[in-house]
């Protein structure tokens, strides 16, 4: 039976992780190693300047997992290095508390887990849905998302993924009967309008928050943004090779 590592960037005790762990238990032997706290929007951060600690934890359903003092990426690295006494055959990260669409993939610790898995030679899947939904019970959304992830995980274990390739999945936060189907997509466009918020501490020293409104999405045809906006599960293959091949010859012509 294959071994599947479940991790995330929101923390080991989140309901999305538990739903994912329970669904994937029908596919393989699941081990859990996730951060002890929230590491959202930390991207591919990796701990290099201090030791890491791991401890056994009890999840909400009474099963056991492990938490790590480090980043989401650290969790995958530790598992790949054998800290759980078995190297996973697959890494599934999520269920993230919020979509990872468009430019989000460069910020996301959830996606970074799948990237790190790919770097160290394990197939990786990142799975996300909305933080909350006015139109659906989130317990149903997590269950639906986890079940889709389990079906996809089974296919990845059977068919494999190309070298340097991971999958990024986003599931609409809708009642299951309103989710139309799934679509294979490319990365879309999503922009944030950050605002600088300046405040002062009790000693008169300034400190700052970066805040802003909800992101602006551009629902172009064929993109992850468009798919989710239209009630479709988005599955996007991402590649670690970020070279702009179309620009290579032009850049060579600069004769640097």
Coordinates of C-alpha atoms in Angstrom, one line a residue:
X1 CA 0.0 0.0 0.0
X2 CA 1.4 3.4 -0.9
X3 CA 2.4 5.9 1.8
X4 CA 0.9 9.4 1.4
X5 CA 2.1 12.4 3.3
X6 CA -0.6 15.0 4.2
X7 CA 0.6 18.4 5.1
X8 CA -0.5 22.0 4.8
X9 CA 0.4 25.7 5.6
X10 CA -2.5 26.5 7.9
X11 CA -1.5 24.3 10.8
X12 CA -1.9 20.7 11.8
X13 CA -5.3 21.0 13.6
X14 CA -7.3 22.5 10.7
X15 CA -10.5 20.8 9.6
X16 CA -9.4 20.9 5.9
X17 CA -6.3 18.8 6.7
X18 CA -8.4 16.3 8.7
X19 CA -10.9 15.9 5.8
X20 CA -8.0 15.3 3.4
X21 CA -6.4 12.8 5.7
X22 CA -9.6 10.8 6.1
X23 CA -10.4 10.7 2.4
X24 CA -6.8 9.7 1.4
X25 CA -6.9 6.9 4.0
X26 CA -9.0 5.0 1.4
X27 CA -6.1 5.3 -1.1
X28 CA -3.0 4.6 1.0
X29 CA -1.3 4.6 4.3
X30 CA -1.5 8.3 5.4
X31 CA 1.1 10.0 7.6
X32 CA 0.5 13.6 8.8
X33 CA 3.3 16.1 9.3
X34 CA 2.3 19.7 9.3
X35 CA 3.3 23.0 10.9
X36 CA 2.3 23.6 14.5
X37 CA 1.0 27.1 13.5
X38 CA -0.3 29.0 10.5
X39 CA 2.3 29.7 7.8
X40 CA 0.0 31.1 5.1
X41 CA 1.7 33.2 2.3
X42 CA 5.2 32.1 3.3
X43 CA 5.9 30.5 -0.1
X44 CA 8.9 28.2 -0.1
X45 CA 10.4 29.4 3.2
X46 CA 12.9 26.9 4.6
X47 CA 14.5 26.9 8.1
X48 CA 18.3 27.2 7.9
X49 CA 19.3 29.1 11.1
X50 CA 17.8 27.1 14.0
X51 CA 16.9 23.5 14.9
X52 CA 13.5 22.0 14.1
X53 CA 11.3 20.1 16.5
X54 CA 8.7 17.5 15.9
X55 CA 6.0 16.2 18.2
X56 CA 3.2 13.7 18.1
X57 CA -0.3 15.2 18.2
X58 CA -3.8 13.9 18.5
X59 CA -6.1 15.1 15.7
X60 CA -9.8 15.9 16.1
X61 CA -11.0 12.4 15.1
X62 CA -8.7 10.8 17.7
X63 CA -6.1 9.7 15.2
X64 CA -2.4 10.6 15.4
X65 CA -0.2 12.9 13.4
X66 CA 2.9 15.0 13.9
X67 CA 3.5 18.7 14.1
X68 CA 6.7 20.6 13.2
X69 CA 8.1 23.8 14.5
X70 CA 9.2 24.8 11.0
X71 CA 7.7 25.8 7.8
X72 CA 5.4 23.8 5.4
X73 CA 8.5 23.2 3.2
X74 CA 10.4 21.9 6.3
X75 CA 7.7 19.3 6.9
X76 CA 8.1 17.9 3.4
X77 CA 11.9 18.0 3.6
X78 CA 11.9 16.2 7.0
X79 CA 9.5 13.5 5.7
X80 CA 11.7 13.0 2.6
X81 CA 14.8 12.6 4.8
X82 CA 13.1 9.8 6.7
X83 CA 12.0 11.4 10.0
X84 CA 8.8 9.3 9.9
X85 CA 10.7 6.1 9.1
X86 CA 9.2 5.9 5.7
X87 CA 9.6 7.9 2.5
X88 CA 6.2 8.9 1.1
X89 CA 5.2 7.8 -2.3
X90 CA 3.0 11.0 -2.7
X91 CA 2.6 14.3 -1.0
X92 CA -0.8 16.0 -0.8
X93 CA -0.9 19.5 0.7
X94 CA -4.1 21.1 2.0
X95 CA -7.0 21.6 2.1
X96 CA -5.9 25.2 2.1
X97 CA -8.1 27.7 3.8
X98 CA -8.5 29.9 0.7
X99 CA -8.1 29.5 -3.0
X100 CA -4.6 29.4 -4.6
X101 CA -5.3 30.9 -8.0
X102 CA -3.3 32.9 -10.5
X103 CA -0.4 34.7 -8.8
X104 CA -1.2 33.1 -5.5
X105 CA 0.9 30.1 -6.5
X106 CA 4.0 32.2 -5.9
X107 CA 3.0 33.1 -2.3
X108 CA 1.4 29.9 -1.2
X109 CA 2.9 27.6 1.4
X110 CA 0.4 25.0 0.3
X111 CA 1.8 25.0 -3.3
X112 CA 5.3 25.2 -1.9
X113 CA 4.8 21.8 -0.2
X114 CA 4.0 20.2 -3.6
X115 CA 7.0 22.0 -5.1
X116 CA 9.3 20.7 -2.4
X117 CA 8.0 17.2 -2.9
X118 CA 8.7 17.5 -6.7
X119 CA 12.2 18.8 -6.0
X120 CA 13.1 15.8 -3.8
X121 CA 11.6 13.3 -6.2
X122 CA 8.0 12.7 -4.9
X123 CA 4.9 13.6 -6.8
X124 CA 3.0 16.5 -5.2
X125 CA -0.5 17.8 -5.2
X126 CA -1.7 21.1 -3.7
X127 CA -5.4 21.3 -2.9
X128 CA -7.4 24.5 -2.0
X129 CA -10.9 25.8 -1.6
X130 CA -12.4 29.0 -0.3
X131 CA -11.9 30.2 3.3
X132 CA -15.7 30.5 3.9
X133 CA -18.8 30.3 1.8
X134 CA -22.1 32.1 2.1
X135 CA -23.7 29.5 -0.2
X136 CA -22.5 26.2 1.2
X137 CA -21.8 24.3 4.4
X138 CA -18.0 24.2 4.7
X139 CA -18.0 20.7 6.1
X140 CA -19.6 19.6 2.9
X141 CA -17.1 21.6 0.8
X142 CA -14.1 20.1 2.6
X143 CA -15.6 16.6 2.2
X144 CA -16.2 17.1 -1.5
X145 CA -12.7 18.6 -2.0
X146 CA -11.1 15.8 -0.1
X147 CA -12.9 13.2 -2.1
X148 CA -11.8 14.7 -5.4
X149 CA -8.2 14.9 -4.1
X150 CA -8.4 11.2 -3.2
X151 CA -9.5 10.3 -6.7
X152 CA -6.8 12.4 -8.2
X153 CA -4.2 11.0 -5.8
X154 CA -5.2 7.4 -6.9
X155 CA -4.6 8.4 -10.6
X156 CA -1.3 10.1 -9.9
X157 CA -0.1 7.0 -8.0
X158 CA -1.1 4.8 -11.0
X159 CA 0.0 7.0 -13.8
X160 CA 2.8 9.2 -12.3
X161 CA 3.6 12.8 -13.2
X162 CA 6.2 14.2 -15.7
X163 CA 9.5 15.3 -14.3
X164 CA 9.4 18.7 -12.5
X165 CA 5.6 18.8 -12.6
X166 CA 3.1 19.2 -9.8
X167 CA -0.7 19.6 -9.7
X168 CA -2.5 22.6 -8.2
X169 CA -6.2 22.0 -7.5
X170 CA -8.9 24.5 -6.6
X171 CA -12.4 23.4 -5.7
X172 CA -15.3 25.9 -5.8
X173 CA -16.9 26.5 -2.4
X174 CA -20.4 25.5 -3.5
X175 CA -22.8 22.7 -2.6
X176 CA -21.6 19.5 -4.2
X177 CA -24.6 19.4 -6.6
X178 CA -23.7 22.8 -8.0
X179 CA -20.1 21.9 -8.9
X180 CA -20.4 21.1 -12.5
X181 CA -17.2 19.1 -13.3
X182 CA -13.5 19.6 -13.4
X183 CA -11.3 21.4 -16.0
X184 CA -7.6 21.2 -16.8
X185 CA -6.4 24.8 -16.7
X186 CA -3.5 27.2 -16.9
X187 CA -2.6 29.8 -14.4
X188 CA -4.8 32.9 -14.6
X189 CA -4.5 36.5 -13.4
X190 CA -5.2 37.7 -9.9
X191 CA -4.0 41.0 -8.5
X192 CA -3.9 42.4 -5.0
X193 CA -4.2 46.1 -4.1
X194 CA -2.1 46.3 -1.0
X195 CA -2.4 49.4 1.2
X196 CA 0.2 50.6 3.7
X197 CA -1.4 51.0 7.1
X198 CA 0.8 53.0 9.6
X199 CA 0.3 52.9 13.3
X200 CA 2.3 53.6 16.5
X201 CA 3.1 51.4 19.4
X202 CA 2.8 52.6 23.1
X203 CA 6.3 54.0 22.9
X204 CA 5.5 56.2 19.9
X205 CA 7.5 54.0 17.4
X206 CA 5.8 53.4 14.0
X207 CA 4.8 50.0 12.8
X208 CA 3.1 48.9 9.6
X209 CA 0.5 46.5 8.2
X210 CA 0.1 45.7 4.6
X211 CA -3.7 45.5 4.0
X212 CA -6.1 45.7 1.2
X213 CA -9.4 44.6 -0.3
X214 CA -10.2 41.3 -1.8
X215 CA -8.2 40.4 -4.9
X216 CA -9.2 41.4 -8.4
X217 CA -9.6 38.3 -10.7
X218 CA -9.5 38.3 -14.5
X219 CA -11.6 35.3 -15.6
X220 CA -9.9 34.6 -18.9
X221 CA -11.0 31.4 -20.7
X222 CA -9.0 28.3 -19.9
X223 CA -7.6 29.7 -16.6
X224 CA -7.9 28.5 -13.0
X225 CA -9.6 31.8 -12.1
X226 CA -12.3 31.3 -14.7
X227 CA -12.9 27.7 -13.9
X228 CA -13.6 28.3 -10.2
X229 CA -15.7 31.4 -11.0
X230 CA -17.9 29.1 -13.2
X231 CA -18.4 26.3 -10.7
X232 CA -15.7 24.0 -12.1
X233 CA -12.9 22.3 -10.2
X234 CA -9.6 23.6 -11.6
X235 CA -6.6 21.3 -12.0
X236 CA -3.4 23.1 -13.2
X237 CA -0.2 21.4 -14.0
X238 CA 2.7 23.5 -12.8
X239 CA 6.3 23.1 -13.9
X240 CA 9.4 24.0 -11.9
X241 CA 11.2 25.2 -15.0
X242 CA 10.3 28.8 -15.1
X243 CA 12.5 29.7 -18.0
X244 CA 10.9 32.1 -20.6
X245 CA 12.0 30.1 -23.6
X246 CA 10.2 32.5 -26.0
X247 CA 12.5 35.3 -24.8
X248 CA 15.8 33.4 -24.8
X249 CA 16.8 34.4 -28.4
X250 CA 15.8 38.0 -27.9
X251 CA 17.9 38.2 -24.7
X252 CA 20.8 36.6 -26.4
X253 CA 20.6 39.3 -29.0
X254 CA 21.3 41.9 -26.3
X255 CA 24.9 40.6 -26.4
X256 CA 25.5 41.1 -22.8

